[in-house]
mmCIF file of C-alpha atoms in Angstrom:
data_model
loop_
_atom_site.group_PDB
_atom_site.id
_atom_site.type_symbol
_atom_site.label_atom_id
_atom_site.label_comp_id
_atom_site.label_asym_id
_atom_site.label_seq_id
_atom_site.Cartn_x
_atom_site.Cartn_y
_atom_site.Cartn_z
ATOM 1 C CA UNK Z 258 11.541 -22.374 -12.202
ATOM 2 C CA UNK Z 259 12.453 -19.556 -9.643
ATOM 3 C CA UNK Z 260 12.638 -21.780 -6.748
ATOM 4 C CA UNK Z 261 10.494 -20.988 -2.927
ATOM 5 C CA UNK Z 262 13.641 -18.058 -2.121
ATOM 6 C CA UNK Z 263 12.429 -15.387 0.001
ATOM 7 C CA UNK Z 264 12.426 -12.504 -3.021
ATOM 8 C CA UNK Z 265 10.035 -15.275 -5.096
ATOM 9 C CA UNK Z 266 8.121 -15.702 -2.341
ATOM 10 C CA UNK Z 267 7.772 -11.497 -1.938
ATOM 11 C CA UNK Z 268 7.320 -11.242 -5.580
ATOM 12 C CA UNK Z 269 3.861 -13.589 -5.357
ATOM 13 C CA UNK Z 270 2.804 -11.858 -2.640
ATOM 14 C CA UNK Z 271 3.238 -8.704 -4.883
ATOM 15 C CA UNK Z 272 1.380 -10.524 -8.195
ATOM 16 C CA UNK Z 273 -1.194 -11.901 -6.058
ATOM 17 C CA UNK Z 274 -1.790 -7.851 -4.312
ATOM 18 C CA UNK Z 275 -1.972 -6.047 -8.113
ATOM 19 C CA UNK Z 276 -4.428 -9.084 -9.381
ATOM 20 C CA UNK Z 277 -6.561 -8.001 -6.119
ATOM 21 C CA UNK Z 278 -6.198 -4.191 -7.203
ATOM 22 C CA UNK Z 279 -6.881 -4.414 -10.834
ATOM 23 C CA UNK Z 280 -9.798 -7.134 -10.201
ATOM 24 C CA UNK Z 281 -11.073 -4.219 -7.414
ATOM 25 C CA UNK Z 282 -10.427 -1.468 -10.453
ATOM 26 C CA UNK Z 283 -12.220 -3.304 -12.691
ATOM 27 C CA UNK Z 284 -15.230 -4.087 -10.546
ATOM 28 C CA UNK Z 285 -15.384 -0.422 -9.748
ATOM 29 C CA UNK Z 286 -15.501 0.607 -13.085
ATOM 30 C CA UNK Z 287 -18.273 -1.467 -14.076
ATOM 31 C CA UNK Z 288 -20.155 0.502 -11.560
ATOM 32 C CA UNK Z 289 -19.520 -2.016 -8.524
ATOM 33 C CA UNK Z 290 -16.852 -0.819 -6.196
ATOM 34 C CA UNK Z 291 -16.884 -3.991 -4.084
ATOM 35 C CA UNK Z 292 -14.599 -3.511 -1.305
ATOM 36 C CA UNK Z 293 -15.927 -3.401 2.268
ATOM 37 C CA UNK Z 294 -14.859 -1.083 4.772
ATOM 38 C CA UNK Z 295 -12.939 -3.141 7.634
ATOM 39 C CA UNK Z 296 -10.905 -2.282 10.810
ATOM 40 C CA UNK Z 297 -7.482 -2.117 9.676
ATOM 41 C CA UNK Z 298 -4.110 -1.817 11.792
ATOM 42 C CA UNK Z 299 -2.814 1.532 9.987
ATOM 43 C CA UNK Z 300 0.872 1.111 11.003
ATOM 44 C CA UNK Z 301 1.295 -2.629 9.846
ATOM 45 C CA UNK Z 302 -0.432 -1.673 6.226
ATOM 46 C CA UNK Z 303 2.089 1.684 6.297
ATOM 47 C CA UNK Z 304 4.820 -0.583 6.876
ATOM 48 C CA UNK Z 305 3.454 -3.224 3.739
ATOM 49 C CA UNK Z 306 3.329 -0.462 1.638
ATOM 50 C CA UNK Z 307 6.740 1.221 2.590
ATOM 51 C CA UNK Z 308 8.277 -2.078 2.514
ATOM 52 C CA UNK Z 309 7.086 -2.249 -0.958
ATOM 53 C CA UNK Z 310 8.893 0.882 -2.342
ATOM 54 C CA UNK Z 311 11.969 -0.292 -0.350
ATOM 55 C CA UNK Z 312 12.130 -2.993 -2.118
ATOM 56 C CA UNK Z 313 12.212 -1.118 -5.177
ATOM 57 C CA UNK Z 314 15.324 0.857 -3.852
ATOM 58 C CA UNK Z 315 13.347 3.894 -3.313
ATOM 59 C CA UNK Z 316 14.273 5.674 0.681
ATOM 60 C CA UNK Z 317 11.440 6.452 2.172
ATOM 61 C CA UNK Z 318 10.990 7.195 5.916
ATOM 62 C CA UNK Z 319 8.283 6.015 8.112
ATOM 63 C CA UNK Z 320 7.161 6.537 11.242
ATOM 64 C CA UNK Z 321 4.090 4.793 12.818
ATOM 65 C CA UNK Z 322 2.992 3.544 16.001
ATOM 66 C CA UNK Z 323 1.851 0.066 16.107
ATOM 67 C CA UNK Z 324 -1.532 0.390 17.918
ATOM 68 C CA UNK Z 325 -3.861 2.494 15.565
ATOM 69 C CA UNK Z 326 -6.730 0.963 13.749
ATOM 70 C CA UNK Z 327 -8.937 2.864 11.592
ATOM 71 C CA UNK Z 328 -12.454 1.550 9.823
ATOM 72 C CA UNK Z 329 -11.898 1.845 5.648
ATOM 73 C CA UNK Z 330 -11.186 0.581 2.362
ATOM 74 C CA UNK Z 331 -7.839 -0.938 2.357
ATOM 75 C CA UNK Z 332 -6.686 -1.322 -1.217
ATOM 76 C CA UNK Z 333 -8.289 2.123 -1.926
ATOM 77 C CA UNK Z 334 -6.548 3.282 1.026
ATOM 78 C CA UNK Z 335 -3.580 2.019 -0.387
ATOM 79 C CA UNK Z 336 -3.810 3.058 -3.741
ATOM 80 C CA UNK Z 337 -4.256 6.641 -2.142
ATOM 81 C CA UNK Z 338 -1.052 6.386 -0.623
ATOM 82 C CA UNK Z 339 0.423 5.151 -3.477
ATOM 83 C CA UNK Z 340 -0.559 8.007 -5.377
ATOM 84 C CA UNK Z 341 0.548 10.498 -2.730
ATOM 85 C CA UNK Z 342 3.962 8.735 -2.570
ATOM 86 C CA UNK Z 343 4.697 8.538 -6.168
ATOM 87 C CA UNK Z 344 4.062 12.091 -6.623
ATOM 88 C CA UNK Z 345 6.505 12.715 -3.823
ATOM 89 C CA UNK Z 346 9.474 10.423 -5.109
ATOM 90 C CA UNK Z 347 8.732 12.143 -8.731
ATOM 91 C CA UNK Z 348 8.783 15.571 -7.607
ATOM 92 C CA UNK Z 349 10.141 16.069 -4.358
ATOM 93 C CA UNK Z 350 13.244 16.090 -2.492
ATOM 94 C CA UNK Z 351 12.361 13.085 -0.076
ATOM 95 C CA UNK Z 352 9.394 10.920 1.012
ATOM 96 C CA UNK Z 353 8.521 10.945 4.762
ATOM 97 C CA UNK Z 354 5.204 9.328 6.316
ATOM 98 C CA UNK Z 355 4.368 9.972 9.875
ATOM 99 C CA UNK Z 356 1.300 8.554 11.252
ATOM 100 C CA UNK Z 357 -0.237 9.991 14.497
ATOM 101 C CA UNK Z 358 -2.880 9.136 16.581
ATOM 102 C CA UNK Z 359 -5.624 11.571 16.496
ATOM 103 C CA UNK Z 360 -7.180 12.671 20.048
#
C-alpha cells in the first residue's frame, strides 16, 4: 500500500535488520548465540548505524575512515553501539563517534 519510495524501501531494510536481531536474541537465549565472527568494514557499518539514528532526527557526528576492517560479530557489534549511543543521546550533551585505526 506504501508504494517502492525510497523511505519504504529504508523502512524494510530496517524491519528486515530488527527480525535478524531479535531472531539472533532469541537464538542466544536459548543457549545458541549463532552469529559468526566475519571481517567487517568498520566505517561502512558506523555509517549504517549513524545513518539509522539520523533518520530518526537524532545529530550525531561521525568520523571514520573508510579502509578499516576488523574480525567480529556484527549485529552484536552493533547492538553494542547501540547501547553506547542511546545512553549518550539520553544523558549527554551530544553524540560523537570517531573511529581510528589502531597501529
Amino acid at each position: 500500500l506504501l508504494g517502492d519510495s525510497p523511505e519504504v524501501k529504508e523502512l524494510a531494510g530496517d524491519v528486515t535488520q530488527m527480525e535478524h536481531m531479535i531472531a539472533e536474541y532469541l537464538e542466544f537465549a536459548r543457549g545458541g548465540g549463532g552469529e559468526e565472527s566475519q571481517l567487517v568494514q568498520l566505517g561502512g557499518l558506523l555509517e549504517s548505524i549513524v545513518a539509522d539514528y539520523r533518520r530518526g532526527g537524532q545529530d550525531i557526528a561521525l568520523t571514520a575512515p573508510g579502509d578499516v576492517e576488523m574480525v567480529l560479530k556484527a549485529q552484536a557489534f552493533r547492538r553494542m553501539l547501540q547501547n553506547l549511543i542511546d545512553n549518550a543521546l539520553r544523558y549527554g550533551k551530544q553524540c560523537a563517534i570517531t573511529l581510528e585505526p589502531g597501529k
